[in-house]
N, C-alpha and C. Protein backbone atom coordinates (compact mmCIF):
# COMPACT_ATOMS: atom_id res chain seq x y z
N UNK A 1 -47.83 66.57 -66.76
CA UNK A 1 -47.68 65.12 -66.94
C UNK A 1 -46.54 64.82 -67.92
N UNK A 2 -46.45 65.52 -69.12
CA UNK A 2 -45.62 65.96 -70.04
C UNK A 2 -44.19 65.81 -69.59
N UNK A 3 -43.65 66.74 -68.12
CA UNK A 3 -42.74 66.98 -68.05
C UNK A 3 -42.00 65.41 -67.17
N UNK A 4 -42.88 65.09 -66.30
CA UNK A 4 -42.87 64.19 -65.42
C UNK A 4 -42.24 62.95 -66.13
N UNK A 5 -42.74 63.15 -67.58
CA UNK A 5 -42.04 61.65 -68.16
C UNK A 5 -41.12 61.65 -68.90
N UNK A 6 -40.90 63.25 -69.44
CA UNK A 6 -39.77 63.52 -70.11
C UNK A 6 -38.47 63.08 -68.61
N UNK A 7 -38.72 63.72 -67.68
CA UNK A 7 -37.56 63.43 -66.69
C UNK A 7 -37.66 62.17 -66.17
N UNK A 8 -38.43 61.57 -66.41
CA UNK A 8 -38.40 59.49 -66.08
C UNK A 8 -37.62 59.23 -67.08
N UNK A 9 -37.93 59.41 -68.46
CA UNK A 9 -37.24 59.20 -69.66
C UNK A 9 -35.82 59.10 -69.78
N UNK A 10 -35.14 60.64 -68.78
CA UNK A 10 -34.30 61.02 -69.18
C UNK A 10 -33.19 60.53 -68.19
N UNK A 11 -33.93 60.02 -66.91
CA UNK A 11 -33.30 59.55 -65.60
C UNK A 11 -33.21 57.71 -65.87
N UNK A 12 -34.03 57.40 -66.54
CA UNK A 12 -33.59 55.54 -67.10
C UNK A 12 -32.61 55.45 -68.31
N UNK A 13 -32.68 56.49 -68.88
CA UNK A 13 -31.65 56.63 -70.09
C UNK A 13 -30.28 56.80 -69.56
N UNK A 14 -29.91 57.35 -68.48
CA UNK A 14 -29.28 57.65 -67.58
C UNK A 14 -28.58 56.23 -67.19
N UNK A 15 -29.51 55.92 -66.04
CA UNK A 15 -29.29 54.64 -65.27
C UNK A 15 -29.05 53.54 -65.97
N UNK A 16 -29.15 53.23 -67.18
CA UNK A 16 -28.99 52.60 -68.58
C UNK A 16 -27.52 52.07 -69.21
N UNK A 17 -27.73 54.62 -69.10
CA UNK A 17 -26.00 54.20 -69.67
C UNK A 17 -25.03 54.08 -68.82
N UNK A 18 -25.68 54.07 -67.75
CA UNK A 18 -24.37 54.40 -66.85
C UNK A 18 -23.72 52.57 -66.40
N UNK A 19 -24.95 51.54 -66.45
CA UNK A 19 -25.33 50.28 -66.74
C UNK A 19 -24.14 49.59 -67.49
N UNK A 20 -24.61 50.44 -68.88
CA UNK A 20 -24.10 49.54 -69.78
C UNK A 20 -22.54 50.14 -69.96
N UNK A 21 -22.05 51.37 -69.33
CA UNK A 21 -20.71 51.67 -69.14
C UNK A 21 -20.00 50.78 -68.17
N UNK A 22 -20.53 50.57 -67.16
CA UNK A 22 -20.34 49.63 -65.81
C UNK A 22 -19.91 48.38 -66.49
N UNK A 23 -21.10 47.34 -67.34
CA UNK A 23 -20.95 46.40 -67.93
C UNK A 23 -19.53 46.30 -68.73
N UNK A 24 -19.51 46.92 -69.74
CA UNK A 24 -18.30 47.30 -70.56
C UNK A 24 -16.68 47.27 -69.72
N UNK A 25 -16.83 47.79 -68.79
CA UNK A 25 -15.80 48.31 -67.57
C UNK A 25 -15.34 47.02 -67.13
N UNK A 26 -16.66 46.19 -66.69
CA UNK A 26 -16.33 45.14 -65.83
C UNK A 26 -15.91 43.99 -66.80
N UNK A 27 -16.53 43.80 -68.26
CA UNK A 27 -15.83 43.24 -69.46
C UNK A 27 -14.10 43.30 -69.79
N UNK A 28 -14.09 44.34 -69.34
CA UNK A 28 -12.48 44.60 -70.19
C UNK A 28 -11.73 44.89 -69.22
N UNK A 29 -12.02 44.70 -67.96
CA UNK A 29 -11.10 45.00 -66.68
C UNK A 29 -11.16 46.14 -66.72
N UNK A 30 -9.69 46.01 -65.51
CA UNK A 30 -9.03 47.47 -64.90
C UNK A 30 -7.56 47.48 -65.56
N UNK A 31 -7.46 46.95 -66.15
CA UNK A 31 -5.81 47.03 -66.54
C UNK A 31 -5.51 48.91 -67.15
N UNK A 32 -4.44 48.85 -66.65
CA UNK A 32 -3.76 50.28 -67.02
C UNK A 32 -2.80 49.91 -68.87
N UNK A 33 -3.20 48.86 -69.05
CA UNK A 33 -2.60 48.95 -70.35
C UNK A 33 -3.67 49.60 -72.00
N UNK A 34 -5.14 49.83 -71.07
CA UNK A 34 -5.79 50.42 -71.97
C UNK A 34 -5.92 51.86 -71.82
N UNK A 35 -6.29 52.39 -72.91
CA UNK A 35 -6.87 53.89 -73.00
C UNK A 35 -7.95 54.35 -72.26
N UNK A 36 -8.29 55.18 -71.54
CA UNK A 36 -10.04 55.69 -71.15
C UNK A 36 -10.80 55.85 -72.70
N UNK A 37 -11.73 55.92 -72.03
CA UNK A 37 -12.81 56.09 -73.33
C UNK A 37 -12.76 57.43 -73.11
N UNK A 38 -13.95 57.72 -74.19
CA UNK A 38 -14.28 58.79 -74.48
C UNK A 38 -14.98 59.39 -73.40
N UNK A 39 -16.16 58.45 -72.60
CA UNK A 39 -16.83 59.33 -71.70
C UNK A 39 -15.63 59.53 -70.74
N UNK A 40 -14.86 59.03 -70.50
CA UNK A 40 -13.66 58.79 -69.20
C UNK A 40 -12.43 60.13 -69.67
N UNK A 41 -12.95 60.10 -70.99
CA UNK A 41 -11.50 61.49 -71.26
C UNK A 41 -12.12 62.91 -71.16
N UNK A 42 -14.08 62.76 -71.26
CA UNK A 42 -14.42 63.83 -71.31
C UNK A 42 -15.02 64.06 -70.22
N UNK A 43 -15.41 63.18 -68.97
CA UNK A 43 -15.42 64.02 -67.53
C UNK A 43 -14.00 64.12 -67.10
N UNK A 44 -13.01 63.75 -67.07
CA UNK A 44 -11.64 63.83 -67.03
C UNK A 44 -11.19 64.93 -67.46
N UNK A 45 -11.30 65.23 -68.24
CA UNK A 45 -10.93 66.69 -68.63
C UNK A 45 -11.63 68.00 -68.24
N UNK A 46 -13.53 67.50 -68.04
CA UNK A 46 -14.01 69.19 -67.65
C UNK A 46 -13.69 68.88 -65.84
N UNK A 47 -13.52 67.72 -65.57
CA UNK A 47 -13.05 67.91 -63.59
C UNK A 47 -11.76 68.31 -63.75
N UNK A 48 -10.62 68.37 -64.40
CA UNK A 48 -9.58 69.07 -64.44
C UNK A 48 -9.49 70.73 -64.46
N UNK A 49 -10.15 70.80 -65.72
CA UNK A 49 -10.68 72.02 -65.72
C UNK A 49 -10.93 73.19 -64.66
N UNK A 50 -12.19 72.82 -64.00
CA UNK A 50 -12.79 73.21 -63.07
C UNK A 50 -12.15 72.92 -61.41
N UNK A 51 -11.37 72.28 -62.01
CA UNK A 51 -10.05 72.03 -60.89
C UNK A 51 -9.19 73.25 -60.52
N UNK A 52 -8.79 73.83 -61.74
CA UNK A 52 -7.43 74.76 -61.36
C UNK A 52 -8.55 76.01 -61.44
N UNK A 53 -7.86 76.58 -60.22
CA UNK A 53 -8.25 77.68 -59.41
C UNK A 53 -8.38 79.03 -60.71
N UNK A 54 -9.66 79.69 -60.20
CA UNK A 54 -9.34 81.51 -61.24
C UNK A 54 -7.78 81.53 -61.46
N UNK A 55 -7.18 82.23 -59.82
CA UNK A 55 -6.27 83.05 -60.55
C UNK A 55 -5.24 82.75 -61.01
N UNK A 56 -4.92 81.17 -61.26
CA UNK A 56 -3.88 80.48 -61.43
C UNK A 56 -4.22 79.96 -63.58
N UNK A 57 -5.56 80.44 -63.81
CA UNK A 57 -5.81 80.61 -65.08
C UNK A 57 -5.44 81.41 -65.81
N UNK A 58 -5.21 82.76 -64.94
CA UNK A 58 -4.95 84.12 -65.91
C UNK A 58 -3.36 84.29 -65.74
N UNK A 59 -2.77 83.42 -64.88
CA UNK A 59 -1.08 83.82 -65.14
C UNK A 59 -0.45 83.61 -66.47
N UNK A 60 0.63 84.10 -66.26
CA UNK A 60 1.28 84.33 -67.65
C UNK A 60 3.14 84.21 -66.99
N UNK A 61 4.02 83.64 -67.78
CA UNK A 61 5.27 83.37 -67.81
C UNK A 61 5.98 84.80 -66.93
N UNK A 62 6.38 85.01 -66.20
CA UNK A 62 7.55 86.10 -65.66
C UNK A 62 8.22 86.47 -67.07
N UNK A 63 8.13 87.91 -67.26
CA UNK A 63 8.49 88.77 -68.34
C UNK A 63 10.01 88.85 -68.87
N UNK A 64 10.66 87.96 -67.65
CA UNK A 64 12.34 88.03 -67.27
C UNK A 64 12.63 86.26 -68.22
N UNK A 65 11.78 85.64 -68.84
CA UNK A 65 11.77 84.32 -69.38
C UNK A 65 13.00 84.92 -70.86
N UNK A 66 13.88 83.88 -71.01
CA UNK A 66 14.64 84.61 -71.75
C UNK A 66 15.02 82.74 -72.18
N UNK A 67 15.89 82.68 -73.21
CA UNK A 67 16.38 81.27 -73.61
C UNK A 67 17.13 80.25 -72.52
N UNK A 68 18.13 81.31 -72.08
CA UNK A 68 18.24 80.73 -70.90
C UNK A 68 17.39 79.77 -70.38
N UNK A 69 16.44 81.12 -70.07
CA UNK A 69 14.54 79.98 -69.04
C UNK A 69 14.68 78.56 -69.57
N UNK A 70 14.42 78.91 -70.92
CA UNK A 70 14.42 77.56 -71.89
C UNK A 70 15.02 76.57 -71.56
N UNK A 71 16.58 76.85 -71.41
CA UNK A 71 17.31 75.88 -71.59
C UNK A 71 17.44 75.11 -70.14
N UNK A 72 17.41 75.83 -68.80
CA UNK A 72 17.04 75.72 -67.28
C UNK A 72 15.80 74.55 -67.47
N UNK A 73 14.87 74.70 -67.83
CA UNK A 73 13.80 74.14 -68.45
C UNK A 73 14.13 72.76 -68.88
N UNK A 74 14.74 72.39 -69.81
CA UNK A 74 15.07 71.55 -70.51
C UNK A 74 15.75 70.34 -69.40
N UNK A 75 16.73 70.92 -69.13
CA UNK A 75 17.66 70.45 -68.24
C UNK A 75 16.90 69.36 -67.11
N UNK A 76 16.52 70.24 -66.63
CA UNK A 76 14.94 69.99 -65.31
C UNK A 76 14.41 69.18 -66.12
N UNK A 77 13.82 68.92 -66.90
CA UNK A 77 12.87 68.01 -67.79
C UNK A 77 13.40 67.00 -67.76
N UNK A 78 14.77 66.67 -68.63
CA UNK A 78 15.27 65.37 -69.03
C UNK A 78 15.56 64.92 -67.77
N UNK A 79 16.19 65.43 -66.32
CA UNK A 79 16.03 64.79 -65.33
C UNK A 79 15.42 63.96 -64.52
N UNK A 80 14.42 65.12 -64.30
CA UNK A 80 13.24 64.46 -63.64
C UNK A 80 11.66 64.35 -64.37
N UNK A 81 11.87 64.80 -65.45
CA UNK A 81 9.96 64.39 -66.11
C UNK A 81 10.32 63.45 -67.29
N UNK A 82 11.55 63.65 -68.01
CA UNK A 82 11.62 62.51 -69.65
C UNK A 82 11.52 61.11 -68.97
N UNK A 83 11.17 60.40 -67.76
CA UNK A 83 11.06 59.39 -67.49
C UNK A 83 9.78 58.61 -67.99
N UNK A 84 8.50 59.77 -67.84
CA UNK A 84 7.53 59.01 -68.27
C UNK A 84 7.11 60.42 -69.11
N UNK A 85 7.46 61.27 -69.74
CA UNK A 85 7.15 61.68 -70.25
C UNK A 85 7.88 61.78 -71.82
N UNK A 86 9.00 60.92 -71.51
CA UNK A 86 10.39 61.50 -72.84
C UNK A 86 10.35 62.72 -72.99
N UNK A 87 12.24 62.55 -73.67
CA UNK A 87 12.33 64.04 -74.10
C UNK A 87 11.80 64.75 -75.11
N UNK A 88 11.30 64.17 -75.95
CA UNK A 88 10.41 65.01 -76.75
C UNK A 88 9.08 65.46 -76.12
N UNK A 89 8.74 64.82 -75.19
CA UNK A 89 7.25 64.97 -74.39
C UNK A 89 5.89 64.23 -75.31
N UNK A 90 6.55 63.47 -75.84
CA UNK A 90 5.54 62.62 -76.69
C UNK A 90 4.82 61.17 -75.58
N UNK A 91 5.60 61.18 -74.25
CA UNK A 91 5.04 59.85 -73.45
C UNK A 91 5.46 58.78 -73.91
N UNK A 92 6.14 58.65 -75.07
CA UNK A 92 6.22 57.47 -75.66
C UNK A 92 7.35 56.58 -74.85
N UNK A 93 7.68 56.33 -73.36
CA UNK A 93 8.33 55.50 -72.92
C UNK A 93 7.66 54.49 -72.09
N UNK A 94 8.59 53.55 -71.46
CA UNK A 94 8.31 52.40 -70.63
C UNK A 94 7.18 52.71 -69.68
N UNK A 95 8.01 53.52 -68.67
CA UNK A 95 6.88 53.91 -67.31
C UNK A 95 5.51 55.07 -68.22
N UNK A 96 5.81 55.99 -69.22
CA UNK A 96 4.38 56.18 -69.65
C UNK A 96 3.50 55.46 -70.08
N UNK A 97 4.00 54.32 -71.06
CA UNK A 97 3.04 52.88 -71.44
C UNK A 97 2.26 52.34 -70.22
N UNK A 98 2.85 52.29 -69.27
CA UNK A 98 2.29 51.82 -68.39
C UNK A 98 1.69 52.54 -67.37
N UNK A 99 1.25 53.78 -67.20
CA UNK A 99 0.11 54.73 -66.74
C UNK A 99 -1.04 54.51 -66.79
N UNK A 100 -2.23 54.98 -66.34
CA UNK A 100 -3.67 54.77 -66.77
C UNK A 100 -4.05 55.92 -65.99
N UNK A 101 -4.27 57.36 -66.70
CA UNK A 101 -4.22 57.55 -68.14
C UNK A 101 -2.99 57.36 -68.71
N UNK A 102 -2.42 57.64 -70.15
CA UNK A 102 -1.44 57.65 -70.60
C UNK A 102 -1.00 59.32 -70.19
N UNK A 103 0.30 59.40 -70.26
CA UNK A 103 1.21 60.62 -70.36
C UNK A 103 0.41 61.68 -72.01
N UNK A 104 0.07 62.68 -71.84
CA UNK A 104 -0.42 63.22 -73.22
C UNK A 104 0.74 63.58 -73.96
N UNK A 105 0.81 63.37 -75.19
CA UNK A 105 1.80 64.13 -76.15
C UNK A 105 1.85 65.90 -75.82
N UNK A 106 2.96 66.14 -75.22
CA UNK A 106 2.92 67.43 -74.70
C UNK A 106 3.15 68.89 -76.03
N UNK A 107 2.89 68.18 -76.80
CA UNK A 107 3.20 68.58 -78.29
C UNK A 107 2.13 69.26 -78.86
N UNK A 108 1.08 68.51 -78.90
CA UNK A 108 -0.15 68.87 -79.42
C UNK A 108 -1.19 69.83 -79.16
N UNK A 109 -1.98 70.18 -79.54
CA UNK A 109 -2.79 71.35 -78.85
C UNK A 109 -3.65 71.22 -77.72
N UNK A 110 -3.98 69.76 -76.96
CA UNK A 110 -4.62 69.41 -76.13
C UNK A 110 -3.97 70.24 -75.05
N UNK A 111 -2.39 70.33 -75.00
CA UNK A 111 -1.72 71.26 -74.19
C UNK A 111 -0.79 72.48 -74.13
N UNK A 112 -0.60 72.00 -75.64
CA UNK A 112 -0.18 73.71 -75.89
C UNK A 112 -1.08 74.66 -76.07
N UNK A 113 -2.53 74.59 -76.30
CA UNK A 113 -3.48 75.21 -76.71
C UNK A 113 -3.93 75.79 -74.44
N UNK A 114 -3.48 74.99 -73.49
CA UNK A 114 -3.95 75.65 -72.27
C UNK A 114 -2.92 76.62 -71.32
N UNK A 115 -3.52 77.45 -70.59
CA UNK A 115 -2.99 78.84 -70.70
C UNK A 115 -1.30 78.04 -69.64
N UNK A 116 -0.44 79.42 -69.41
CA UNK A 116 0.39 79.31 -68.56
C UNK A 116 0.59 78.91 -67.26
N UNK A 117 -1.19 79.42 -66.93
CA UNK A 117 -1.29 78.81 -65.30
C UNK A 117 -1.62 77.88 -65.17
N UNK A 118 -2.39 77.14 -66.20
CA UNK A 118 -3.26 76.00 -65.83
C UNK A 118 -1.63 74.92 -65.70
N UNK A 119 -0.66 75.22 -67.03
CA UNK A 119 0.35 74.10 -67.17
C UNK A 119 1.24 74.60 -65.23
N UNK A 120 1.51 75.68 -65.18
CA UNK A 120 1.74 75.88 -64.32
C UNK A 120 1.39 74.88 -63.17
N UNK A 121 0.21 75.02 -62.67
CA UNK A 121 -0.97 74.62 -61.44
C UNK A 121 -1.02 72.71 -61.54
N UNK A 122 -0.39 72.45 -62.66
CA UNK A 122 -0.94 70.85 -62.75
C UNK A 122 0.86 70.29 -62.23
N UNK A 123 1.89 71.53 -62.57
CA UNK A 123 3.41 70.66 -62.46
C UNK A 123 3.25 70.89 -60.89
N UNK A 124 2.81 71.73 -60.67
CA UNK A 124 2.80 72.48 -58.94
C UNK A 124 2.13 71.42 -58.12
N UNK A 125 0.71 70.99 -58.28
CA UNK A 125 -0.12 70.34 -57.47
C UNK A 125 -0.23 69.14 -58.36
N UNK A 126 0.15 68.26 -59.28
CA UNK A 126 0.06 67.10 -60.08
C UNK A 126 -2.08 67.10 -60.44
N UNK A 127 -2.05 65.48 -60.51
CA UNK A 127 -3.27 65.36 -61.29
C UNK A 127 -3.76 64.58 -60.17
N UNK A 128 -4.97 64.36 -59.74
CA UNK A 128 -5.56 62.89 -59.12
C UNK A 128 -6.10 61.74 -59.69
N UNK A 129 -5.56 60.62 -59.61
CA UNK A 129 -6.14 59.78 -60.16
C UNK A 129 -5.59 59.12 -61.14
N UNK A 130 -3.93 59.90 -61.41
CA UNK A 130 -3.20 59.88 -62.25
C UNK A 130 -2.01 59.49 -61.71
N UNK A 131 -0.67 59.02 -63.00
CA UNK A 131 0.41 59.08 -62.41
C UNK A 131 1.55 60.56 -62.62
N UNK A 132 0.74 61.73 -62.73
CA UNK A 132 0.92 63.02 -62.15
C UNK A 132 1.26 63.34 -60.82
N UNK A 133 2.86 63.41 -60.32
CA UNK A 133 2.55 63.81 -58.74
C UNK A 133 2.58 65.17 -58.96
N UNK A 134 2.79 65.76 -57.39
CA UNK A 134 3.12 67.23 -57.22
C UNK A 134 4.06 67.38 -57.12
N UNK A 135 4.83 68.48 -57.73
CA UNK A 135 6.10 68.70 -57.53
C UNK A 135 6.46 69.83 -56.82
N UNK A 136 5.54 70.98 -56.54
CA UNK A 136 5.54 72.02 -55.84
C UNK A 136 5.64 71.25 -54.04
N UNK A 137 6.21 72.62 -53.75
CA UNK A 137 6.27 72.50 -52.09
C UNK A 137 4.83 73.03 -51.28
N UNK A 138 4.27 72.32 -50.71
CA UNK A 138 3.00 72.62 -49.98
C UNK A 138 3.19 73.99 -49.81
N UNK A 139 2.06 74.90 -49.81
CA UNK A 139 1.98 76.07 -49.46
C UNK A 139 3.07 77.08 -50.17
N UNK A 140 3.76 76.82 -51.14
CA UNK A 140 4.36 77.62 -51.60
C UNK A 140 4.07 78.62 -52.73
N UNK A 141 4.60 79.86 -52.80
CA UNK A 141 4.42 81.01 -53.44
C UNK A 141 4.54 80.72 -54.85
N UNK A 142 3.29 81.19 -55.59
CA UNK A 142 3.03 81.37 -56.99
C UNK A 142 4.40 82.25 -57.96
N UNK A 143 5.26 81.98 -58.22
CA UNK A 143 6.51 82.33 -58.71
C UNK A 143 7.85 81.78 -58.57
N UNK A 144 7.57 80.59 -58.39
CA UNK A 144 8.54 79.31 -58.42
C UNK A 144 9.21 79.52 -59.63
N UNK A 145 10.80 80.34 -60.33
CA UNK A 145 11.27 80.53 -61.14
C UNK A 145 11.45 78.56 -62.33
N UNK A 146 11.50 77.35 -61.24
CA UNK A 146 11.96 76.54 -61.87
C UNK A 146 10.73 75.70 -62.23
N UNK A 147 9.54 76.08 -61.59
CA UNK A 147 8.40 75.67 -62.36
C UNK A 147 8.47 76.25 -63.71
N UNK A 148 8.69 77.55 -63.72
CA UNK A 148 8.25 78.21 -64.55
C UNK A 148 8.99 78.10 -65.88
N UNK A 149 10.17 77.91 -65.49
CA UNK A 149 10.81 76.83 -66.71
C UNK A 149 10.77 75.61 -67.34
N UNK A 150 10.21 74.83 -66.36
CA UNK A 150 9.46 73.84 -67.07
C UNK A 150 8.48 74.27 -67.99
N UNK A 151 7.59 75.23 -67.59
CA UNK A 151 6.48 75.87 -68.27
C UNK A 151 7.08 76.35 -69.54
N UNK A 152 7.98 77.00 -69.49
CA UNK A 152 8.37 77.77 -71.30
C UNK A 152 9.14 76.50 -72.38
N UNK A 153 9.51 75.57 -71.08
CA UNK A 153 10.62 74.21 -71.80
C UNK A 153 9.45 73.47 -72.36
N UNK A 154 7.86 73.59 -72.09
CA UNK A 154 6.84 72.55 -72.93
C UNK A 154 6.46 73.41 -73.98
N UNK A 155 6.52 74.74 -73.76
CA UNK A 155 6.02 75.71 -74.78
C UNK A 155 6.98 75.74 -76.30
N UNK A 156 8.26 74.85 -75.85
CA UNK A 156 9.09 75.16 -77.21
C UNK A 156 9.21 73.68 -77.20
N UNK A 157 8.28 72.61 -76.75
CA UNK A 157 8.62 71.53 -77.47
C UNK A 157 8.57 71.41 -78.34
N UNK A 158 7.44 71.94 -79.53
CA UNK A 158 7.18 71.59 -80.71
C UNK A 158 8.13 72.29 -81.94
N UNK A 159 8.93 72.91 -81.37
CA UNK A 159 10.35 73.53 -81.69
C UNK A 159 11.76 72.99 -81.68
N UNK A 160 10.68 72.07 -81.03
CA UNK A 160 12.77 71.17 -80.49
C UNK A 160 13.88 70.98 -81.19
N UNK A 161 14.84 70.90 -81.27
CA UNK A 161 15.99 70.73 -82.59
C UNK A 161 16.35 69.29 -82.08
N UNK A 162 16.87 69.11 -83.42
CA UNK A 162 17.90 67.24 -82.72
C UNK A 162 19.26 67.64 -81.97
N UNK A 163 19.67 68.63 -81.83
CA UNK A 163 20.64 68.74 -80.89
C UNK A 163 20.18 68.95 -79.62
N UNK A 164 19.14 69.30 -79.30
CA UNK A 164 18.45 69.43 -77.86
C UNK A 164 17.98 68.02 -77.44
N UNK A 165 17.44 67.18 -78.15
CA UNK A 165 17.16 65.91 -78.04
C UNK A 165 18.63 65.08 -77.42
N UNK A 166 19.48 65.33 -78.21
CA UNK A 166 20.81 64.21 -77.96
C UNK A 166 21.53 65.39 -76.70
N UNK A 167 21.17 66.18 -76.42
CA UNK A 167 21.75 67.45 -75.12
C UNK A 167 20.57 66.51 -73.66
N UNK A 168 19.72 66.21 -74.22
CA UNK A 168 19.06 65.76 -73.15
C UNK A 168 19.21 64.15 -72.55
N UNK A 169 19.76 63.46 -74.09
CA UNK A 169 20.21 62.01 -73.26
C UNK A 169 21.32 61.91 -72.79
N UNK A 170 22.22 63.01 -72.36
CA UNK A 170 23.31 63.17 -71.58
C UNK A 170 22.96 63.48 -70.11
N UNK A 171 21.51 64.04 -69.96
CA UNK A 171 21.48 64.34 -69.00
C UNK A 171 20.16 63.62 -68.42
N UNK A 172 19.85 62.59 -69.15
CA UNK A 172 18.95 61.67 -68.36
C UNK A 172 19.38 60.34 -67.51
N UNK A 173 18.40 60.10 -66.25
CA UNK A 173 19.28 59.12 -65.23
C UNK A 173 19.01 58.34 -65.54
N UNK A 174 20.13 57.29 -65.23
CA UNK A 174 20.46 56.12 -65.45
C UNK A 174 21.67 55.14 -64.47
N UNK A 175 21.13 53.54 -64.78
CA UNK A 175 21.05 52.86 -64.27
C UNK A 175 22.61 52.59 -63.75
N UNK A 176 23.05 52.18 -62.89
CA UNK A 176 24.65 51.46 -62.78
C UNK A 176 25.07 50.75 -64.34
N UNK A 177 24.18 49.94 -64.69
CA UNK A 177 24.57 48.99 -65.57
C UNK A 177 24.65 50.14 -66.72
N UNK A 178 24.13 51.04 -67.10
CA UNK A 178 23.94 52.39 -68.40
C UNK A 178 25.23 52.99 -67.71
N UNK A 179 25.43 53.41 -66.99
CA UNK A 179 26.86 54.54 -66.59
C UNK A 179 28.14 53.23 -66.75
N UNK A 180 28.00 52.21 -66.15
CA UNK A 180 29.17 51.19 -66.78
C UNK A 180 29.67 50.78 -68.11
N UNK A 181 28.56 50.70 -69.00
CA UNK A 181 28.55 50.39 -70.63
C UNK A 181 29.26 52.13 -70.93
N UNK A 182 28.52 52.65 -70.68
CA UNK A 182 28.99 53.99 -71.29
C UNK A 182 30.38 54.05 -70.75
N UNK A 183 30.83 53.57 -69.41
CA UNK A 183 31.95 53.94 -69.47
C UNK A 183 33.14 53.02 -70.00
N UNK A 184 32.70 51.79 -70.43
CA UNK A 184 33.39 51.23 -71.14
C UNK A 184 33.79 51.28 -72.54
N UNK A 185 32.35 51.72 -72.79
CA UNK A 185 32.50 52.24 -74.11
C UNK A 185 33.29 53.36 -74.61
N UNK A 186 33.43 54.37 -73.67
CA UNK A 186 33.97 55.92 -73.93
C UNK A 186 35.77 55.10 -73.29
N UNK A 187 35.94 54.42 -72.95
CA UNK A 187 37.57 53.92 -72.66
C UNK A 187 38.04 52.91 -73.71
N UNK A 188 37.05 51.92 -74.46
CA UNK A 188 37.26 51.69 -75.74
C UNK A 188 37.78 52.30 -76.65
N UNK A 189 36.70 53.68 -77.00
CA UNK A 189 36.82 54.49 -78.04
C UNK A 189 38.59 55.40 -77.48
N UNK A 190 39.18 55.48 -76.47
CA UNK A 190 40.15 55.56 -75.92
C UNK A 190 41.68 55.01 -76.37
N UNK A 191 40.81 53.85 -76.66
CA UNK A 191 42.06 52.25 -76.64
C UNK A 191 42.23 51.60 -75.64
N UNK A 192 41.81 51.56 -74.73
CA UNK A 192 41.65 50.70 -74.09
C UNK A 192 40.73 49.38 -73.52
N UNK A 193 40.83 48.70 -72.96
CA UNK A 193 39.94 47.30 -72.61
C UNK A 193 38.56 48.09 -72.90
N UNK A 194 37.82 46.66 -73.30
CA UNK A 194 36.18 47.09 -72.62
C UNK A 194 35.54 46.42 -71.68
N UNK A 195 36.44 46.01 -70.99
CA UNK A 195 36.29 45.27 -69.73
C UNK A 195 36.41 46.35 -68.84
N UNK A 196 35.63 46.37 -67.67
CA UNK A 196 35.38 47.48 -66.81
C UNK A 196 36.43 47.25 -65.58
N UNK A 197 36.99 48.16 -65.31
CA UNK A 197 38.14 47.44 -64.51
C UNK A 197 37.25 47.26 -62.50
N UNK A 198 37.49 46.21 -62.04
CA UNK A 198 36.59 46.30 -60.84
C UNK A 198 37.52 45.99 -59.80
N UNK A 199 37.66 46.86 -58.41
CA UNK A 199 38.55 46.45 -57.81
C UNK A 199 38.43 44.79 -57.01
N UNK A 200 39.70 44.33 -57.18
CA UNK A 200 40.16 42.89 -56.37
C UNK A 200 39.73 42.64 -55.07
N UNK A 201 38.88 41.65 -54.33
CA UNK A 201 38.58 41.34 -52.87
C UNK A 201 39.93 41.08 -52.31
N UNK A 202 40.29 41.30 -50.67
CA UNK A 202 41.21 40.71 -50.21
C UNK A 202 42.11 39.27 -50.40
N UNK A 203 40.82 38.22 -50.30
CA UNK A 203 41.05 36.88 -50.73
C UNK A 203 41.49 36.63 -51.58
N UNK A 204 41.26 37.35 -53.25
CA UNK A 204 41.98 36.48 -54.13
C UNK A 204 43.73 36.54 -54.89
């Protein structure tokens, strides 16, 4: 009888919280300009978890990873991930603000502390539910050299120098209107106009 009410107990306590999480939810919207909670970061994280496959847990970097890797790494980053991730990997930009979840500080031990494969397995197949895509090619072979540089390029974020920082806003994309200023600016510093020279229509 004992047990019967301990598990009634434990199944309305349940239905309760799950209630008064619902309530809360439906209080404060859906907007992506807030944080998950706590219960939302901590099934979020053990379904991630239990997401990436055994043997993609026990990999480890190709033994041939050399600075180079690093710098291959880097390169690849400020291209295509410092958009919502910045180049420091702190998230702290436009399109990461506006995620739900946020971009994690790639800095900290939440992800430097998880193994090679897991960072591996999440750039390869992204996140669900997230604004994580995949960047791997369907069905493709576990030894993708330029994943794997991404992989050693998060491992030395917390290393970064300020010359790698200002190496990377040379090589982040940008807009017509950003490549025009810059190039007015760099023909200024020249001597010349900072008026952008644009070619003449027939008509005038």
């Amino acid at each position: 009888m004992s047990r019967r009410i301990l598990l009634l107990s434990i199944t309305v306590v349940a239905i309760a919280g799950a209630g008064a999480f619902g309530w809360v939810t439906i209080r404060r919207g859906f907007s992506s300009r807030d944080n998950p909670s706590t219960i939302e970061k901590l099934v979020a994280m053990s379904a991630r978890q239990l997401a990436v496959p055994s043997q993609y847990r026990q990999l480890r970097t190709p033994p041939s990873a050399s600075s180079d890797n690093v710098r291959a790494g880097m390169e690849h980053f400020a291209d295509h991930c410092a958009t919502c991730h910045a180049n420091d990997g702190s998230g702290d930009t436009l399109f990461g603000k506006g995620l739900y979840p946020k971009p994690p500080d790639m800095r900290r031990k939440e992800t430097q502390n998880k193994s090679d494969g897991e960072l591996y397995y999440t750039i390869e197949n992204g996140i669900r539910l997230s604004g994580m895509p995949a960047f791997g090619e369907e069905h493709a072979k576990v030894g993708d050299m330029e994943t794997w540089n991404l992989v050693l390029f998060i491992r030395h974020l917390p290393n970064q120098t300020a010359e790698e920082l200002q190496h990377m806003e040379q090589l982040n994309p940008k807009t017509d209107k950003e490549r025009q200023e810059e190039d007015e600016e760099q023909n200024f510093l020249r001597g010349g106009s900072t008026q952008s020279s644009k070619p003449k229509s027939h008509d005038q």
